[in-house]
PDB file of C-alpha atoms and ligand atoms in Angstrom:
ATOM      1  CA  UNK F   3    -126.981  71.125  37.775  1.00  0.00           C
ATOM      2  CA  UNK F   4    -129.965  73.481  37.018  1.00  0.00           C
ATOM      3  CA  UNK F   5    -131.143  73.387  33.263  1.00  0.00           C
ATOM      4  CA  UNK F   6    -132.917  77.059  33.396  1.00  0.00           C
ATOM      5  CA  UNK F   7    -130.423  79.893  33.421  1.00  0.00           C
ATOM      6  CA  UNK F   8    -129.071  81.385  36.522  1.00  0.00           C
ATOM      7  CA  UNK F   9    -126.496  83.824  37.400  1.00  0.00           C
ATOM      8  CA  UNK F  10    -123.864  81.916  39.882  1.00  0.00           C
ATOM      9  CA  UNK F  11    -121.490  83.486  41.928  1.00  0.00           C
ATOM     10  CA  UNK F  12    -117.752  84.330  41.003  1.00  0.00           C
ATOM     11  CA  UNK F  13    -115.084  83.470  43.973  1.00  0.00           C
ATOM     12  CA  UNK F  14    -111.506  84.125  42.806  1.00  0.00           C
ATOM     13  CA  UNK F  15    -108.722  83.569  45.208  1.00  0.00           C
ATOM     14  CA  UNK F  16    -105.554  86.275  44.319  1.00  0.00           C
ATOM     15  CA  UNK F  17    -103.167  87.147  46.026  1.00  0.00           C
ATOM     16  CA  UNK F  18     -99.750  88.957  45.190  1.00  0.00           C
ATOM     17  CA  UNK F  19     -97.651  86.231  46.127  1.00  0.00           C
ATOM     18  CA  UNK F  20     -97.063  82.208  44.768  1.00  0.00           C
ATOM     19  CA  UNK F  21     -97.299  79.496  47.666  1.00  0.00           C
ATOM     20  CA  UNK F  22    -100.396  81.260  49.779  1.00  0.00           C
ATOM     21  CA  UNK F  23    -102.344  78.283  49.120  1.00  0.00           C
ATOM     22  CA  UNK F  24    -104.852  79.856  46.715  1.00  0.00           C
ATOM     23  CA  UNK F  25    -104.710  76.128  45.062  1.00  0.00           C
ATOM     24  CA  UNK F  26    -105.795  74.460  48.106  1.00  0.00           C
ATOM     25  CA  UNK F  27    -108.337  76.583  49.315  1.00  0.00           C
ATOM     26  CA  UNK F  28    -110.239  77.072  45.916  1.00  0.00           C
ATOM     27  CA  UNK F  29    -110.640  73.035  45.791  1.00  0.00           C
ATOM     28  CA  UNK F  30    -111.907  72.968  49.241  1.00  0.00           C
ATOM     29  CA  UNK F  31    -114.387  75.870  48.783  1.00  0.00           C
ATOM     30  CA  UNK F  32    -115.548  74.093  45.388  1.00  0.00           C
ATOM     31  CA  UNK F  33    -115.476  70.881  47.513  1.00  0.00           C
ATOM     32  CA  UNK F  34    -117.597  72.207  50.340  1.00  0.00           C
ATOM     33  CA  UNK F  35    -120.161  74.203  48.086  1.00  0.00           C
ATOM     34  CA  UNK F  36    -120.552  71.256  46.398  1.00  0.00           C
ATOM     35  CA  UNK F  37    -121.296  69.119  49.536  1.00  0.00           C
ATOM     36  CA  UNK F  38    -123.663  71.674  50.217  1.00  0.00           C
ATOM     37  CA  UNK F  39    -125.824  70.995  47.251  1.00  0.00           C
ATOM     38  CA  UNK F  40    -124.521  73.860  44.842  1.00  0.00           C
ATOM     39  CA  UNK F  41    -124.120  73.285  41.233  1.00  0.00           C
ATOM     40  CA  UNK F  42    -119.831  74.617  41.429  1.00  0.00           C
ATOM     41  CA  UNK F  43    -117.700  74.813  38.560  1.00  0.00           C
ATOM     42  CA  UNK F  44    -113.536  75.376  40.141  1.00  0.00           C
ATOM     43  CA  UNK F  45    -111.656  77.063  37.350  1.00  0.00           C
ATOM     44  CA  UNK F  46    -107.606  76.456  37.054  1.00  0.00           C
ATOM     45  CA  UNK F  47    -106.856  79.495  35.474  1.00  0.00           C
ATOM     46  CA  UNK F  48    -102.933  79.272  36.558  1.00  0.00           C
ATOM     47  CA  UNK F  49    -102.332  78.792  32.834  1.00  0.00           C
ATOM     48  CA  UNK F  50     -98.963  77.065  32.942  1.00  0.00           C
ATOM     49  CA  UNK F  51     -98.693  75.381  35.611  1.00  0.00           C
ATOM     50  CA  UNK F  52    -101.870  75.268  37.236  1.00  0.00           C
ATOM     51  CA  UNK F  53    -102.231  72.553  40.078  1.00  0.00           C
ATOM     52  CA  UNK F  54    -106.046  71.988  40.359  1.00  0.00           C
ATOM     53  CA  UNK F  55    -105.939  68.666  38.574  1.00  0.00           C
ATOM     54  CA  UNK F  56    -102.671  67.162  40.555  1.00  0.00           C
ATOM     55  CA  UNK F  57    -104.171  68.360  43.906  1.00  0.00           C
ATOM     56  CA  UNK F  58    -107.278  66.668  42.865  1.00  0.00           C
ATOM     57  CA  UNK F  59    -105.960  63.040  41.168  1.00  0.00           C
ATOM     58  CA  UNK F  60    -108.021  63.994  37.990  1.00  0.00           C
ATOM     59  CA  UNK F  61    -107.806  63.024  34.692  1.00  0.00           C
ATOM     60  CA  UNK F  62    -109.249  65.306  32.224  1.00  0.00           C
ATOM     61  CA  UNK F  63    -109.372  64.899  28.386  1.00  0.00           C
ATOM     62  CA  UNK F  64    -109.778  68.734  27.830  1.00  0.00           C
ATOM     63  CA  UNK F  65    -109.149  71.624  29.440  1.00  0.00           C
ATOM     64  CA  UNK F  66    -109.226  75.327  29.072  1.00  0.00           C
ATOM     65  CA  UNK F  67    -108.107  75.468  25.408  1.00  0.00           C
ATOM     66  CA  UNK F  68    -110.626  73.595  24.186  1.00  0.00           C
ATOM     67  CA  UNK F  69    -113.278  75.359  25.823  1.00  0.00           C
ATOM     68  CA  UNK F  70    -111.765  78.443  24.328  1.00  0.00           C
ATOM     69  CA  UNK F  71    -111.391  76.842  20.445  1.00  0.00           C
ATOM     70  CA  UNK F  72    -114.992  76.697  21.198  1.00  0.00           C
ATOM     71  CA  UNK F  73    -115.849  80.376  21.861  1.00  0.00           C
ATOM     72  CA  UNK F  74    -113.591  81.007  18.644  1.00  0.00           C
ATOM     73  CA  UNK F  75    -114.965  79.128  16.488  1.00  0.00           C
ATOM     74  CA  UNK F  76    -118.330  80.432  17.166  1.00  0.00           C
ATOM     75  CA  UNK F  77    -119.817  77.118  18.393  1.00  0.00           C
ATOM     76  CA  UNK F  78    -122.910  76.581  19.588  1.00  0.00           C
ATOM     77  CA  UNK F  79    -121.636  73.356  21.354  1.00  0.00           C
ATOM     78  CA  UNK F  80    -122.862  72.981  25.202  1.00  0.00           C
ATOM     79  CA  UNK F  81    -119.647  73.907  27.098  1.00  0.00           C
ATOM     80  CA  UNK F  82    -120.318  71.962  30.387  1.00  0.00           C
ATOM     81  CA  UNK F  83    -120.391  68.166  28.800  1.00  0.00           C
ATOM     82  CA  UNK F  84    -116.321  68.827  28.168  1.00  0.00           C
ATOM     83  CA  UNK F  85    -115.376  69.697  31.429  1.00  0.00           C
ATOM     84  CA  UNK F  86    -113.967  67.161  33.926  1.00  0.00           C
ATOM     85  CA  UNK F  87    -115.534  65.802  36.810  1.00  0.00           C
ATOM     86  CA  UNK F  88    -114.520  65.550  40.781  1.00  0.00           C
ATOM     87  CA  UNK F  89    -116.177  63.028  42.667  1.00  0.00           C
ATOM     88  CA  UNK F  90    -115.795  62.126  45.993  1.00  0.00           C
ATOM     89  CA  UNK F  91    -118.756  59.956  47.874  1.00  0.00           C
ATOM     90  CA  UNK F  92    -121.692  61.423  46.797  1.00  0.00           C
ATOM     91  CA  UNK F  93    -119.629  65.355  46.339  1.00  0.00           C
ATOM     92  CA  UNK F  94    -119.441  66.351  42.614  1.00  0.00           C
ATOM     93  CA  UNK F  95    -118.047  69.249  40.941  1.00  0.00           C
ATOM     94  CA  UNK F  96    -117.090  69.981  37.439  1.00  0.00           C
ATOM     95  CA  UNK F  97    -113.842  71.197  36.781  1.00  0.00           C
ATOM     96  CA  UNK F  98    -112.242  73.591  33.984  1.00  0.00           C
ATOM     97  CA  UNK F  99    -108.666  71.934  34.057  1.00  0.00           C
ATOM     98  CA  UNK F 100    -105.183  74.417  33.014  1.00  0.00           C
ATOM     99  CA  UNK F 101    -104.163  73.837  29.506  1.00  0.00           C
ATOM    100  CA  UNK F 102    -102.295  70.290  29.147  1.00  0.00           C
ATOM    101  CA  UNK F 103     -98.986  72.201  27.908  1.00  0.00           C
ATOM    102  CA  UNK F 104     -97.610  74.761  29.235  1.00  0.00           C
ATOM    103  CA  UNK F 105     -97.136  76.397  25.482  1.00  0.00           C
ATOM    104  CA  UNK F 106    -101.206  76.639  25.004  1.00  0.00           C
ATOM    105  CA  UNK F 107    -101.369  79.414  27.460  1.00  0.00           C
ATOM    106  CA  UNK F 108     -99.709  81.362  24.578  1.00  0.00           C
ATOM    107  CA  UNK F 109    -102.432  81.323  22.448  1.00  0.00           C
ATOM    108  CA  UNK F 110    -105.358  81.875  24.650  1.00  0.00           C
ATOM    109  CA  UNK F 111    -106.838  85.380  25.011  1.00  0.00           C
ATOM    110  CA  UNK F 112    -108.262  86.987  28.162  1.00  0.00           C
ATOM    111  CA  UNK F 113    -111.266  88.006  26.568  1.00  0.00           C
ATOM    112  CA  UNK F 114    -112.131  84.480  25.437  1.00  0.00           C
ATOM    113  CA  UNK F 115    -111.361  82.624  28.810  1.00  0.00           C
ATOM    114  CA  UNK F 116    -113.580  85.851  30.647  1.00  0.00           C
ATOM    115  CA  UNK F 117    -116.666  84.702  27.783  1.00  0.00           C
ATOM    116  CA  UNK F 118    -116.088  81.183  28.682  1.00  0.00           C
ATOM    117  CA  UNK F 119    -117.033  82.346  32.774  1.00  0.00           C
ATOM    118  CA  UNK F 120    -119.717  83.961  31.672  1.00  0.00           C
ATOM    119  CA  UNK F 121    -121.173  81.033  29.867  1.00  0.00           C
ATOM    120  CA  UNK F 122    -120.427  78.542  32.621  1.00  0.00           C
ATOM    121  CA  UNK F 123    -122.076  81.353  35.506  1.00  0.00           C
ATOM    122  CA  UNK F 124    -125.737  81.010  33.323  1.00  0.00           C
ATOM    123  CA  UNK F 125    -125.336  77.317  34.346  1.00  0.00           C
ATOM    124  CA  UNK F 126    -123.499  77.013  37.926  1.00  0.00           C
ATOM    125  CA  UNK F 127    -124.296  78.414  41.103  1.00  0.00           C
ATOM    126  CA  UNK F 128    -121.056  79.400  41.805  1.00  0.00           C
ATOM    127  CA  UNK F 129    -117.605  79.400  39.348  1.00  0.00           C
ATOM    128  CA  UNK F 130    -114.764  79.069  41.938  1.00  0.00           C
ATOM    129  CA  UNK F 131    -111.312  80.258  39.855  1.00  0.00           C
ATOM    130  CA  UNK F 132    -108.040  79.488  40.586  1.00  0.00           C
ATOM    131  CA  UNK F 133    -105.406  82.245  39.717  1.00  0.00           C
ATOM    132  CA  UNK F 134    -101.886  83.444  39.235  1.00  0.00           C
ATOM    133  CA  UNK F 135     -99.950  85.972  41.172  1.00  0.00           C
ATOM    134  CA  UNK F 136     -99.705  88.852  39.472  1.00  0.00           C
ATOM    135  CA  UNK F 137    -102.090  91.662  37.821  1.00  0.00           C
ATOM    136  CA  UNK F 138    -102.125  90.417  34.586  1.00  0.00           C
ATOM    137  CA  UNK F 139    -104.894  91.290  31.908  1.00  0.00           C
ATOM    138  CA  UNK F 140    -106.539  88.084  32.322  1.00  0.00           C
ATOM    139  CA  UNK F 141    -106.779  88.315  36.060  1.00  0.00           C
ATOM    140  CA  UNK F 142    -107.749  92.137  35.921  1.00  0.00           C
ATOM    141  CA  UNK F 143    -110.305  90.537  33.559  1.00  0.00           C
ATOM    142  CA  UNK F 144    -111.488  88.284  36.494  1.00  0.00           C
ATOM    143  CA  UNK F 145    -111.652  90.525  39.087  1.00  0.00           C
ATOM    144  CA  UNK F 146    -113.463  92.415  37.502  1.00  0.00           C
ATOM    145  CA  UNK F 147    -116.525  90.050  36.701  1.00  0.00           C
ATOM    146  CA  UNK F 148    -115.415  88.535  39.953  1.00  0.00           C
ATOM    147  CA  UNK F 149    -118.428  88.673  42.519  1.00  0.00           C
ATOM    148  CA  UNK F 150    -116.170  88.020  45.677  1.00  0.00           C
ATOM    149  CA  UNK F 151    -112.695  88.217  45.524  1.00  0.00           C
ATOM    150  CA  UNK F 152    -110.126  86.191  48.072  1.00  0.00           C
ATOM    151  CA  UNK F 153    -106.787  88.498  48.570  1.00  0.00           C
ATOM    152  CA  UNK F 154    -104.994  85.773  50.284  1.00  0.00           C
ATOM    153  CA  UNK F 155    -101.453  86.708  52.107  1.00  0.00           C
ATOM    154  CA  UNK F 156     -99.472  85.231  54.225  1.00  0.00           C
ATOM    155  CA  UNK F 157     -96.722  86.296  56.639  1.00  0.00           C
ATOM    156  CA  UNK F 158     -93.436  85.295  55.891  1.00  0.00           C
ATOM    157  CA  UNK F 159     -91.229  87.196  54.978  1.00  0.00           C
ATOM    158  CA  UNK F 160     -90.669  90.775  53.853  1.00  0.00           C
ATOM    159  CA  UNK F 161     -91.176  90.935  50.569  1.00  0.00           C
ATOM    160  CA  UNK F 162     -94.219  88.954  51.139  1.00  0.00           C
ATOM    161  CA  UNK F 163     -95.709  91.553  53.017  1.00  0.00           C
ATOM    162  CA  UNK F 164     -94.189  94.357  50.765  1.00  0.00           C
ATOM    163  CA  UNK F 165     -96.521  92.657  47.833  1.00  0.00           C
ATOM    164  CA  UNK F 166     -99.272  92.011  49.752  1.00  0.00           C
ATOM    165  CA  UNK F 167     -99.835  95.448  51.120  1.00  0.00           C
ATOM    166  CA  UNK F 168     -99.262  96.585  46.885  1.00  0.00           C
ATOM    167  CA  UNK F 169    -101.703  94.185  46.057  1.00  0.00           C
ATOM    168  CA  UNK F 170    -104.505  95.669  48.692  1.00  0.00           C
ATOM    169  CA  UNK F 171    -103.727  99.080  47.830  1.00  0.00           C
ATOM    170  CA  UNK F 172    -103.902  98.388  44.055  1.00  0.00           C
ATOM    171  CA  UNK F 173    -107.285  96.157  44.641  1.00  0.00           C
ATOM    172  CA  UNK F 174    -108.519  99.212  46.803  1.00  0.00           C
ATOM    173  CA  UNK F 175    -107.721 101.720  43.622  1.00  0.00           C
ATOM    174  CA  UNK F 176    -109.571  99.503  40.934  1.00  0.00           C
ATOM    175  CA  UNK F 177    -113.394 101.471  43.365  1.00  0.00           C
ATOM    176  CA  UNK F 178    -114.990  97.476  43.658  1.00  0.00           C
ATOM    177  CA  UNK F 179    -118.108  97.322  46.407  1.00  0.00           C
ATOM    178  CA  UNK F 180    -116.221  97.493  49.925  1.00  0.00           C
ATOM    179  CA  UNK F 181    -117.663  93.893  50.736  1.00  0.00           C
ATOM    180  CA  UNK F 182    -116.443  91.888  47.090  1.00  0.00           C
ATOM    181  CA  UNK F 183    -112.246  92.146  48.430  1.00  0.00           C
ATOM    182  CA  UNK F 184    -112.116  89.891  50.901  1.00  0.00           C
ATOM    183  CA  UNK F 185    -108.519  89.983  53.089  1.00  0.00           C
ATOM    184  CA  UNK F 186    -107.904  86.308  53.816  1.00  0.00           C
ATOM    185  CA  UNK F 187    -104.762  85.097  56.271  1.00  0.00           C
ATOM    186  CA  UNK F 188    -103.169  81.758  55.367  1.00  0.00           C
ATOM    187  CA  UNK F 189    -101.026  79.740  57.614  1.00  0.00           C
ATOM    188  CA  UNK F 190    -101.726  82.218  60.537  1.00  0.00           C
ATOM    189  CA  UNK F 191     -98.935  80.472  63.219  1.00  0.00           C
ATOM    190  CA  UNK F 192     -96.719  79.535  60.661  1.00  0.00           C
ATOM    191  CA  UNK F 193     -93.404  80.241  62.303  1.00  0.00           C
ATOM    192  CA  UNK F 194     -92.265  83.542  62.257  1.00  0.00           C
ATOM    193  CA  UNK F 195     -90.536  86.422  63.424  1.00  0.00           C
ATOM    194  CA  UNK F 196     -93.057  88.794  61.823  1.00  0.00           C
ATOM    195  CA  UNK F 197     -96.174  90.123  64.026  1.00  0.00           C
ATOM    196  CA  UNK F 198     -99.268  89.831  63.027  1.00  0.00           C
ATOM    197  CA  UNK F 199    -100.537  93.306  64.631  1.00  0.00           C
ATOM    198  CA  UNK F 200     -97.601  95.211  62.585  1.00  0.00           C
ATOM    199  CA  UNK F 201     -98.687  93.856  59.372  1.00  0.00           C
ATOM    200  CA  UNK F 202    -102.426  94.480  60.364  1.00  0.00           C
ATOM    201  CA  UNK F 203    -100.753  98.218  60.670  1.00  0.00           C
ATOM    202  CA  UNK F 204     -98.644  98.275  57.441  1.00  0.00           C
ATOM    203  CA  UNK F 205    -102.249  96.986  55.896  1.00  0.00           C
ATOM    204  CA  UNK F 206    -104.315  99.288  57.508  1.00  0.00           C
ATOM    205  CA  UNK F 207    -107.007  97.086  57.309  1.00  0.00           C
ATOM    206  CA  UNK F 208    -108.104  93.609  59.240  1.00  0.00           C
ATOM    207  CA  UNK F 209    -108.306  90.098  57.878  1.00  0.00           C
ATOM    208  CA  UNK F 210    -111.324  89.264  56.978  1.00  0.00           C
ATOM    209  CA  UNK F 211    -110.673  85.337  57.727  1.00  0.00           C
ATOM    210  CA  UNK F 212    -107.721  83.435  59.103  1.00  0.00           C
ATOM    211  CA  UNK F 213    -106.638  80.157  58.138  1.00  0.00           C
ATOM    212  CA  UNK F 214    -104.386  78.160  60.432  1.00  0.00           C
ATOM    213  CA  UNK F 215    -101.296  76.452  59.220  1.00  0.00           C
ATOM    214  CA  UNK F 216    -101.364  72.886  59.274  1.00  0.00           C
ATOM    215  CA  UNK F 217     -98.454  71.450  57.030  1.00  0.00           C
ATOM    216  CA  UNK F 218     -99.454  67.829  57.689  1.00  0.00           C
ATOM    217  CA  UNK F 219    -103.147  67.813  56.397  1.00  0.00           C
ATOM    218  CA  UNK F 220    -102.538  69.917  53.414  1.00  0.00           C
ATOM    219  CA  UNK F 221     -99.635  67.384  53.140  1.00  0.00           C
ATOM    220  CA  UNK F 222    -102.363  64.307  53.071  1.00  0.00           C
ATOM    221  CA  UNK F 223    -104.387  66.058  51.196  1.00  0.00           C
ATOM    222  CA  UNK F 224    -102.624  66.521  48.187  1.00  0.00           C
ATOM    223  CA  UNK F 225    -101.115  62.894  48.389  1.00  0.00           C
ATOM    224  CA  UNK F 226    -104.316  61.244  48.705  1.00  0.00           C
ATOM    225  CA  UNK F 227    -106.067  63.839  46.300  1.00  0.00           C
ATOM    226  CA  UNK F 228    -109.276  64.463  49.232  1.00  0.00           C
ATOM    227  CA  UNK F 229    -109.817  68.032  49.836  1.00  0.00           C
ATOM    228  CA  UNK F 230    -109.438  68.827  53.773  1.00  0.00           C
ATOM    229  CA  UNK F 231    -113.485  69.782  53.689  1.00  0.00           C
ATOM    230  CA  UNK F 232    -114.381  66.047  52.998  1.00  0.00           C
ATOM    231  CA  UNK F 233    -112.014  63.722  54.741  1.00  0.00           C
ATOM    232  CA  UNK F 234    -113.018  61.842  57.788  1.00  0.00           C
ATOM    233  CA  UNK F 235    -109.857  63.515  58.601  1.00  0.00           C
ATOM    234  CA  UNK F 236    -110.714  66.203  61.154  1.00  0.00           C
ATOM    235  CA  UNK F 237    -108.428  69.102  61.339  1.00  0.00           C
ATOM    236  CA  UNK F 238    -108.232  72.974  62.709  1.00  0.00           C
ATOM    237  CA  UNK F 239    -107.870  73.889  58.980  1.00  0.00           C
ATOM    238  CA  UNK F 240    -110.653  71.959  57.438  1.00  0.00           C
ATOM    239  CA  UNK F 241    -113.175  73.445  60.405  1.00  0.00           C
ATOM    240  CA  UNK F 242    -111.803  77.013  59.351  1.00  0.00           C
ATOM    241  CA  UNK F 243    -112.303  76.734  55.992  1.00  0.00           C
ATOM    242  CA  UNK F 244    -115.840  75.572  56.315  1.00  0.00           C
ATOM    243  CA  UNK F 245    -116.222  78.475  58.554  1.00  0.00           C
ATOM    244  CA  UNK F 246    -115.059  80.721  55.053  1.00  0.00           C
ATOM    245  CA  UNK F 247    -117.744  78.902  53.076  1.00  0.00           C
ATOM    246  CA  UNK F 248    -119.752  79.191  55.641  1.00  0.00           C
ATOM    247  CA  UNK F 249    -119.153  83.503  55.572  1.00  0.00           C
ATOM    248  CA  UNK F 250    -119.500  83.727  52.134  1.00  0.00           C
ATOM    249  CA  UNK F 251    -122.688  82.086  51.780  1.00  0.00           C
ATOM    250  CA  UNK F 252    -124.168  83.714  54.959  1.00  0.00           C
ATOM    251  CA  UNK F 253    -125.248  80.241  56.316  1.00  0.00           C
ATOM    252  CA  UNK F 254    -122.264  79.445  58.526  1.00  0.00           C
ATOM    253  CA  UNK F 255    -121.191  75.964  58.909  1.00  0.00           C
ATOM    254  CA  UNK F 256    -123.892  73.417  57.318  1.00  0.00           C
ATOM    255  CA  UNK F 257    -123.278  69.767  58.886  1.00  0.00           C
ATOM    256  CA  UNK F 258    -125.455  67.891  56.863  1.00  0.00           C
ATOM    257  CA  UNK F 259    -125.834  68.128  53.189  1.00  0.00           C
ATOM    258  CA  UNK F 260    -129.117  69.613  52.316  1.00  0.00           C
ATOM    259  CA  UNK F 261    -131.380  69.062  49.691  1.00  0.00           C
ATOM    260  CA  UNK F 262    -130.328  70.242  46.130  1.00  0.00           C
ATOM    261  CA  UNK F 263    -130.380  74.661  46.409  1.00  0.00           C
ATOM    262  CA  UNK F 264    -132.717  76.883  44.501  1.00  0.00           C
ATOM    263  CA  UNK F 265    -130.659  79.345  42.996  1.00  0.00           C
ATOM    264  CA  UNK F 266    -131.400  81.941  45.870  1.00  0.00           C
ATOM    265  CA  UNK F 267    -127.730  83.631  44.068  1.00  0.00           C
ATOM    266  CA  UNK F 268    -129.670  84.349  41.310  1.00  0.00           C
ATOM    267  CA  UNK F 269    -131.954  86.984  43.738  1.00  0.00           C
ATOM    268  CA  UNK F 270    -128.800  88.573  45.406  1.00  0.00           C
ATOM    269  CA  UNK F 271    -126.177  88.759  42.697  1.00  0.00           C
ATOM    270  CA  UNK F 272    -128.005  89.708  39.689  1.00  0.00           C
TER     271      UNK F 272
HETATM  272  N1  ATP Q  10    -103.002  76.424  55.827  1.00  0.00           N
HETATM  273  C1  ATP Q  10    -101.969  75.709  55.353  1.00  0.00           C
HETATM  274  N2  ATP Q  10    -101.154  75.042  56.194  1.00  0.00           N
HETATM  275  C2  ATP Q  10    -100.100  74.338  55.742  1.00  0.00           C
HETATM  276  N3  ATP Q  10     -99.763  74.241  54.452  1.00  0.00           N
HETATM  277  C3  ATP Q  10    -100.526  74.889  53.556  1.00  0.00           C
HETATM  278  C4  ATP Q  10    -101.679  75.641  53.949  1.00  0.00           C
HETATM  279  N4  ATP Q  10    -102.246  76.168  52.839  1.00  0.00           N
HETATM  280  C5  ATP Q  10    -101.489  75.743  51.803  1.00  0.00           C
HETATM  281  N5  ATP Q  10    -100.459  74.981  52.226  1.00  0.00           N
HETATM  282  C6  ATP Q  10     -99.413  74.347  51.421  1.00  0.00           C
HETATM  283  O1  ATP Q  10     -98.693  75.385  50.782  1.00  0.00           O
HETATM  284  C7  ATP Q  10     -98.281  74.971  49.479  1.00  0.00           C
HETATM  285  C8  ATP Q  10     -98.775  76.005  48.472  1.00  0.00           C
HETATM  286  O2  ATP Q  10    -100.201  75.924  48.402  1.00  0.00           O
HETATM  287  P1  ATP Q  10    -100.934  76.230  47.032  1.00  0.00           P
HETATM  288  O3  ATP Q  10    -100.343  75.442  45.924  1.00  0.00           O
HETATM  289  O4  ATP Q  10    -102.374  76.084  47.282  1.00  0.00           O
HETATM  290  O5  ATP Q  10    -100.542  77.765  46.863  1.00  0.00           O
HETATM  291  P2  ATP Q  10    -100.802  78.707  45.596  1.00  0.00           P
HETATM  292  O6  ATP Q  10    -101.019  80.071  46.127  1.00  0.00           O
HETATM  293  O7  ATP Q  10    -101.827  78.119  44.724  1.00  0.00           O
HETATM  294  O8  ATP Q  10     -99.379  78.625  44.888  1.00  0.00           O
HETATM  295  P3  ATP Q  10     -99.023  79.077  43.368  1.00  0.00           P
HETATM  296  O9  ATP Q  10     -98.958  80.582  43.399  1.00  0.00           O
HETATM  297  O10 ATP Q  10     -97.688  78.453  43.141  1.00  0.00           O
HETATM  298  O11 ATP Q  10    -100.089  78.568  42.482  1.00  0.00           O
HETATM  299  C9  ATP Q  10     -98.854  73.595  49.248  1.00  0.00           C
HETATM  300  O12 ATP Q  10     -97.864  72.652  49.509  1.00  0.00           O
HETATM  301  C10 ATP Q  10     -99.969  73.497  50.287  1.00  0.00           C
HETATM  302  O13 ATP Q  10    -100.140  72.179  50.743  1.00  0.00           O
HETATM  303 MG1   MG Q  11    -101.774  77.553  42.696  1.00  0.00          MG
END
């Protein structure tokens, strides 16, 4: 992690719908930043029943709430040293886990969770978060400090595609940069009777990035608790969502990991 201050990156995966796999692919963009060499921070902000730290086999001893007591009270006390770490080989990340009961999402304000990213950007290269499905105040909050943005859909069913094509329009009312919403299939040949070219239509827009479906490695890699990204595991799914890190950080697919980054973000974003 860098000591002087830089300005990292926000990725938030939305989407208007729960099951799209914004769980799974947050970890394994965290996961494959982080074998890159960035400094990443993933954020569960699926308040009550976030998933980050079952998908991931972690223990934490705080989470969310206390980073936000912290804020409250005023304190001056280093945020990072209280988050929990992922380790996998020699892959780290740090890891803001959802509050331990479902009850402390109650009492935690928007404002204070969006002053909480801000402190962790000065000291991350990137803050990956995790959200809910709906447009809530907090996630309005996020999107808005958000740097990219992940709409992730996939094609189901109708209603699916009902919310998905709200959600764009709504994201394409709130006047962000053209390139921070990025339209991202999920489970692209799931079974279906739906085409893909009709809902491109009802959209009126492409995907920016399609995701296979592959039940059986997201299976194994939530009962093993190793992201796709760094199993010896090779799948379809794991080479695509490089491919999305790969897009977002306008490197492509890196095979090996490099040396620790400058924060190049720092020149871009700020
Ligand atoms: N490309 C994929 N192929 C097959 N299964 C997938 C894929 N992506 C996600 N899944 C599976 O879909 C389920 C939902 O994924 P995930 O929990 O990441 O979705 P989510 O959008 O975070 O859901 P929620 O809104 O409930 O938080 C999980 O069981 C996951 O393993
Ligand atoms: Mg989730």
């Amino acid at each position: 992690m860098n000591d002087e201050q830089i300005n990292g990156a926000i990725i938030t995966f939305f989407s208007t719908s729960s099951a799209v796999g914004k769980t799974l692919i947050s970890i394994n963009m965290a996961s494959e930043l982080a074998r890159q060499g960035y400094s990443v921070c993933l954020a569960d902000f699926d308040l009550q029943f976030g998933d980050v730290k079952n998908y991931l086999h972690l223990q934490a001893e705080h989470s969310i709430t206390t980073l936000c007591d912290i804020i409250k009270t005023n304190g001056q006390h280093p945020l990072t040293p209280l988050l929990a770490t992922y380790s996998y080989g020699h892959v780290s990340f740090q890891v803001v886990p959802a509050p331990a009961k479902l009850e402390e999402a109650y009492n935690l304000e928007p404002e204070t969770i969006i002053e909480v990213v801000r402190r962790l950007r000065r000291q991350y290269d990137y803050i990956i978060v995790d959200t809910t499905s709906m447009f809530s105040v907090l996630n309005l909050a996020l999107l808005d400090i958000s740097t990219i943005v992940t709409f992730l859909g996939i094609v189901d069913f109708i209603p699916t595609i009902k919310n998905m094509k709200i959600g764009n329009d709504t994201l394409r009312t709130l006047n962000y940069d053209a390139n921070k919403i990025r339209l991202v299939l999920n489970r692209s040949d799931a079974k279906t009777r739906i085409n893909l070219q009709d809902v491109v239509r009802i959209l009126g827009e492409n995907f920016y990035h399609i995701l296979p479906n592959d039940f059986e490695s997201a299976r194994q890699s939530i009962a093993t608790g190793v992201p796709l990204v760094l199993s010896d595991h090779d799948s379809a799914l794991a080479r695509e969502l490089r491919n999305l890190v790969g897009r977002y950080t306008n490197k492509g697919y890196m095979e090996d990991t490099p040396t620790k980054s400058s924060s190049w973000l720092t020149k871009i974003f700020n």
